[in-house]
Each structure stands twice: as structure tokens, then as C-alpha cells.
Coordinates of C-alpha atoms in Angstrom, one line a residue:
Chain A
X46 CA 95.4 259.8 84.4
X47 CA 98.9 260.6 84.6
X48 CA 100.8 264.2 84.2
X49 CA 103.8 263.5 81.8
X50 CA 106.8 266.1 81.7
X51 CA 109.5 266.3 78.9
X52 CA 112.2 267.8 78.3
X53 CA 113.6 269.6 76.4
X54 CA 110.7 271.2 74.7
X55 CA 112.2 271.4 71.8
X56 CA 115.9 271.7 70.1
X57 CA 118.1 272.2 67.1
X58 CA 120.8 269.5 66.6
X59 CA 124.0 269.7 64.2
X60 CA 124.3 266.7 62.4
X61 CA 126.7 263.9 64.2
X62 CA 125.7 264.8 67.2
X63 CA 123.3 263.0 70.2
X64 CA 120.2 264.3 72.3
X65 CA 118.9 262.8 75.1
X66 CA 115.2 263.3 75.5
X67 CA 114.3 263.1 79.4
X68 CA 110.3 261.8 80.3
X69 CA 109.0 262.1 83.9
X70 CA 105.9 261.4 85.0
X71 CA 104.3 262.2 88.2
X72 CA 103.3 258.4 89.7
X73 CA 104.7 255.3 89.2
X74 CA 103.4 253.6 86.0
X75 CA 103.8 249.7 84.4
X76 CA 104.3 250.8 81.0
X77 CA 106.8 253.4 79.2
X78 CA 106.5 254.0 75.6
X79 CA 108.6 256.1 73.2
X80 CA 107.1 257.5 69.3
X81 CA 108.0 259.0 66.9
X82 CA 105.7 261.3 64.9
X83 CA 106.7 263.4 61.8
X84 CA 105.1 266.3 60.7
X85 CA 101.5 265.5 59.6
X86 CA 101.8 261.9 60.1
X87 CA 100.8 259.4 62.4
X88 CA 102.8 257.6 65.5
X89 CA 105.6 255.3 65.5
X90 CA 106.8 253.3 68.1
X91 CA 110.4 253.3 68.4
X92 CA 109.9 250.9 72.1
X93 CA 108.9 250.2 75.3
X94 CA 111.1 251.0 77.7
X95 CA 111.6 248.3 80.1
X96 CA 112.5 249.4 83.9
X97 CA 115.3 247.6 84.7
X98 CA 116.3 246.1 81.9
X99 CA 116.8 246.6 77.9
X100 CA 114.3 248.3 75.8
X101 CA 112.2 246.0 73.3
X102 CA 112.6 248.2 69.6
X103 CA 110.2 247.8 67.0
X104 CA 111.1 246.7 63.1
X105 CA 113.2 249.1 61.7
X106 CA 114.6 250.7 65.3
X107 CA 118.0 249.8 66.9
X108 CA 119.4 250.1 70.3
X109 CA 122.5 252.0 69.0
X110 CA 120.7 254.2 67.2
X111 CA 117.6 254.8 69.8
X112 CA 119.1 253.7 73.0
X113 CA 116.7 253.9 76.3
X114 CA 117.5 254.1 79.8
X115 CA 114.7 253.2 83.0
X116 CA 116.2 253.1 85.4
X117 CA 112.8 253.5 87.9
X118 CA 108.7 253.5 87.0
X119 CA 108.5 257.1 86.8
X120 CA 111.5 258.0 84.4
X121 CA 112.9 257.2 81.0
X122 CA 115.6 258.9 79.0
X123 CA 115.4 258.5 74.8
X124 CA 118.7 259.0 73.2
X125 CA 118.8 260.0 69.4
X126 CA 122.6 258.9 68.5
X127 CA 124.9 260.6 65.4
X128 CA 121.8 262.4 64.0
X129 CA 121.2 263.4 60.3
X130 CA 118.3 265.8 59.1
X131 CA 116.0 262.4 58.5
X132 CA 115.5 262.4 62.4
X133 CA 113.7 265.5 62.8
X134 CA 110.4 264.9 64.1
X135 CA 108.2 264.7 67.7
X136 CA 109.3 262.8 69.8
X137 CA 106.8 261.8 72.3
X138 CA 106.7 259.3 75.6
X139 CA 103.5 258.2 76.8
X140 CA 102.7 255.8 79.7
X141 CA 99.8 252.8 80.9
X142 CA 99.3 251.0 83.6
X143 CA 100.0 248.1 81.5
X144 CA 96.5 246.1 80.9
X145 CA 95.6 245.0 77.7
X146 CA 92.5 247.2 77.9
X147 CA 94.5 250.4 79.3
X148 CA 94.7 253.9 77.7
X149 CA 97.7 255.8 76.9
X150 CA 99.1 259.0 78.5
X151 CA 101.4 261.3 76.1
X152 CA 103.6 263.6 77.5
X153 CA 103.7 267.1 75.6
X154 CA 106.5 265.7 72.7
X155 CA 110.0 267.1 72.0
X156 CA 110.4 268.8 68.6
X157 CA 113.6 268.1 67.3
X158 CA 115.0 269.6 64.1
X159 CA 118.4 268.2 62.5
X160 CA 120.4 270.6 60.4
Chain B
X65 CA 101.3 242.3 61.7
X66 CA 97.9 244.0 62.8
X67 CA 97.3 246.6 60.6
X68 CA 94.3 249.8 61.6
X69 CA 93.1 251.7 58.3
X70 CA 91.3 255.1 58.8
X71 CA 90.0 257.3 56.4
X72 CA 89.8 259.9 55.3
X73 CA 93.4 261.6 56.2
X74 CA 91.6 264.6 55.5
X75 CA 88.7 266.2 56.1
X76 CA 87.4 269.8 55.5
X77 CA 83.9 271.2 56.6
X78 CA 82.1 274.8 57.2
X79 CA 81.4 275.3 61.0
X80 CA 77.9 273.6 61.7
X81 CA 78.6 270.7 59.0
X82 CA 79.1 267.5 60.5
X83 CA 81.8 265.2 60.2
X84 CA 83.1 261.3 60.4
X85 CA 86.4 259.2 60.0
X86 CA 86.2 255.8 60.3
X87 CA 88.6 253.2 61.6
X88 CA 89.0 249.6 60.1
X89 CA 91.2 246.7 61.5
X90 CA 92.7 243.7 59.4
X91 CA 92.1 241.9 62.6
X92 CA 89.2 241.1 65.1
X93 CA 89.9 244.0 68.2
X94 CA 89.3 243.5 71.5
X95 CA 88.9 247.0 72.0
X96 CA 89.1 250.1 70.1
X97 CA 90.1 253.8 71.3
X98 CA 90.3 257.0 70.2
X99 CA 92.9 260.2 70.4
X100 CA 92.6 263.5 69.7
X101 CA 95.7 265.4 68.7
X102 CA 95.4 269.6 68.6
X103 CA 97.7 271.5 66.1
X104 CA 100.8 271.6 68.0
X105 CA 99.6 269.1 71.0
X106 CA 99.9 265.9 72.2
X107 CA 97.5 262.8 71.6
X108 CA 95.1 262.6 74.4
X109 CA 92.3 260.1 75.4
X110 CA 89.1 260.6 73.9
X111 CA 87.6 257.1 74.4
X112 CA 87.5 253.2 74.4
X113 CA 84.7 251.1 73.0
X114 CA 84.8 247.0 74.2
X115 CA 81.9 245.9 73.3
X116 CA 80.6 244.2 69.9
X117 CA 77.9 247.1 68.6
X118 CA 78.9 249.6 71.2
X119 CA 77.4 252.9 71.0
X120 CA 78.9 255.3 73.2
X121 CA 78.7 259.4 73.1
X122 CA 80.2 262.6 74.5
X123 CA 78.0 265.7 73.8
X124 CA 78.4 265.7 69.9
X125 CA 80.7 263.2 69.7
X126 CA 79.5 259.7 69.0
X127 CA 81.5 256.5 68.8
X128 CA 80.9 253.1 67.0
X129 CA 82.2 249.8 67.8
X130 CA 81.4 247.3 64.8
X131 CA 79.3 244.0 65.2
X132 CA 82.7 242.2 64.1
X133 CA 85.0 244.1 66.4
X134 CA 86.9 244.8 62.8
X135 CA 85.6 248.5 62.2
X136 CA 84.5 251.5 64.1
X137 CA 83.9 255.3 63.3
X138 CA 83.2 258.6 65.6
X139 CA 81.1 260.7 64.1
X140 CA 81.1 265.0 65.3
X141 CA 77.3 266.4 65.1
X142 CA 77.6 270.0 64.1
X143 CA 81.2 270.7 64.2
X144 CA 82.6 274.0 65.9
X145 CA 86.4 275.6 65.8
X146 CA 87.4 273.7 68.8
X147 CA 86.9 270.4 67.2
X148 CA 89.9 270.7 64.9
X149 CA 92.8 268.6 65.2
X150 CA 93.4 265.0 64.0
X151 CA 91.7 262.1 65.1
X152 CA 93.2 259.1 65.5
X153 CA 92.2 255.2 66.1
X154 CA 94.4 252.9 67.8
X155 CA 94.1 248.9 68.3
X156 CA 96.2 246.8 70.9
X157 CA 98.8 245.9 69.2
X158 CA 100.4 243.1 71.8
X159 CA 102.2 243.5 74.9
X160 CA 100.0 246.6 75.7
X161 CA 101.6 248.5 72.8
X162 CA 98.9 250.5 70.4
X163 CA 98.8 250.2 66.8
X164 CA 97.5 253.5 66.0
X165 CA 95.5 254.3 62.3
X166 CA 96.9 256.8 60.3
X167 CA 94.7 259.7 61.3
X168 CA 91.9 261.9 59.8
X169 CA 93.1 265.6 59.8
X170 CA 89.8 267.7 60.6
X171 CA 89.8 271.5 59.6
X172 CA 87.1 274.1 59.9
X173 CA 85.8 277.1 58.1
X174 CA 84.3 279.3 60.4

């Protein structure tokens, strides 16, 4: 297993403005993963954050919008850019080791509220 | 793209009753896990089945891997308060990315 730290816990955002969502975990892992997850629904991956290089997005997520920094295997930053009330949700990283069998590990989520 | 279809999104028992949700893939799986999510938590690891037919279980939780690798279900003997949250499936999804199923919410009347 893996013990996943983000921060901030939580926030309240004006729209137009930009958080950066921080994810540190506590051993170096293969895999770095970003969702989102609104209230009472399921998870969506925004991308996998790719250390060293660009993140790959998913259909319907862009890197000016969502961009993602890791720059090592034990830390990844998630940038939500000129927010409007539409992105509030939970915002959660999780990790693997990276085999195709390999579980996830989600750190505790960042609830972010847009007004 | 692969698709994982679980129902029911909700479910509501009495404390004692038991409970299911059950997971079904568009796709043949390789593997199958499951997540538990508490009110207010995070998604953790409850399992992984591999095998075609698997049967594995945790105290009162028992999980099912279909014949076909297209289905599987967990099923909660006797439910009790600390078994709420929602239960999710997920299937590989490629380049070790989950596709997770939309979840079945579980709440309990003590």
C-alpha cells in the first residue's frame, strides 16, 4: 500500500481564478492518477500524470484547463485554471505501481467549491 | 471504449438484511476489483478477482468473478452500520488506468 497526502483539504474558489491541488505520497510509485468525482457520482479521470513529461488527458479534458506537473515519482500538482461553479467537485489522486493487474491507492480528495 | 455497468445505484436495507450489486462489463476482463467509498472518504481497496468463476470472501463479504470474465457481483451477508458507503467496480481500462462502474450507494436502517 501506499499513504497518499493532499492538500489543500478542501477550498472555496471565486470564479476566474486557479487552484493548484498538491498530491504526495510516501514511496516512489510508477503510476499517478488524477479524478474527478462529483457529489454522488462515480470517478472520472481527468489523467495520468506522466513524471517527466506531459500528462495524457482523457476525452473531454484539456491541458489548459487541467494542467499537471511531475516533476518526480512521489509528487504531482493538478491545476484547475479560470474556474466557474461547474468545477466544484472532489478531486482525488491516486497511485499504482503500474501492472496491468495492480490496485489503486486514493489519497483523501480535495473538495473544491466554485462560487 | 470499455464500458462497466453496475446496479443498482441504490440500495436500502434494515440492519441484518443482506445486500448485492452487481458489476457487468461490455468487454471480456482480465480482472475485476472492488472499492469501497465511506460518506465523506476516499475509495479504497476492497479486492481483485483474476480468475474465470472466482469465489473469493472477507468475513461477510463475498465476491464473484463470472465464468465469462464479463460480470461479477459482491454480495454483504447480514449487513451492519459500518457497511454503508458506496461500492464500486472497476475494470482495466488500458495503460493501467481503471474504468470504474457507476456505484451502488448502500444505506442502512438500524
Amino acid at each position: 500500500s501506499a499513504v497518499i497526502s493532499q492538500k489543500p483539504s478542501r477550498d472555496i474558489c471565486q470564479r476566474g481564478t486557479s487552484l493548484t491541488i498538491q498530491c504526495q505520497v510516501d514511496s516512489q510509485v510508477t503510476m499517478m492518477f488524477w479524478y474527478r468525482q462529483q457529489p454522488g457520482q462515480s470517478l472520472t479521470l481527468i489523467a495520468t500524470a506522466n513524471q517527466g513529461s506531459e500528462a495524457t488527458y482523457e476525452s473531454g479534458f484539456v491541458i489548459d484547463k487541467f494542467p499537471i506537473s511531475r516533476p518526480n515519482l512521489t509528487f504531482s500538482t493538478l491545476t484547475v485554471s479560470n474556474m466557474s461553479p461547474e468545477d466544484s467537485s472532489i478531486y482525488l489522486c491516486s497511485v499504482s505501481r503500474g501492472t496491468s493487474t495492480d490496485t489503486q491507492y486514493f489519497g483523501p480528495g480535495t473538495r473544491l467549491t466554485v462560487l | 471504449g470499455q464500458q462497466v455497468m453496475q446496479i443498482p445505484q441504490y440500495q436500502h436495507v434494515q440492519e441484518g438484511e443482506d445486500f448485492t450489486t452487481y458489476c457487468n462489463s461490455s468487454t471480456t476482463l482480465s480482472n475485476i476489483q472492488w472499492y469501497k467509498q465511506r460518506p465523506g472518504g476516499h475509495p479504497v481497496f476492497l479486492i481483485q478477482l483474476v480468475k474465470s468463476g472466482e469465489v473469493k470472501k472477507q468475513k461477510r463479504l463475498t465476491f464473484q468473478f463470472g465464468e465469462a470474465k464479463k460480470n461479477s457481483s459482491l454480495h454483504i451477508t447480514a449487513t451492519q452500520t459500518t457497511d454503508v458507503g458506496t461500492y464500486f467496480c472497476a475494470g482495466p481500462g488500458g495503460a493501467q488506468k481503471l474504468v470504474f462502474g457507476q456505484g451502488t450507494r448502500l444505506t442502512i436502517n438500524p
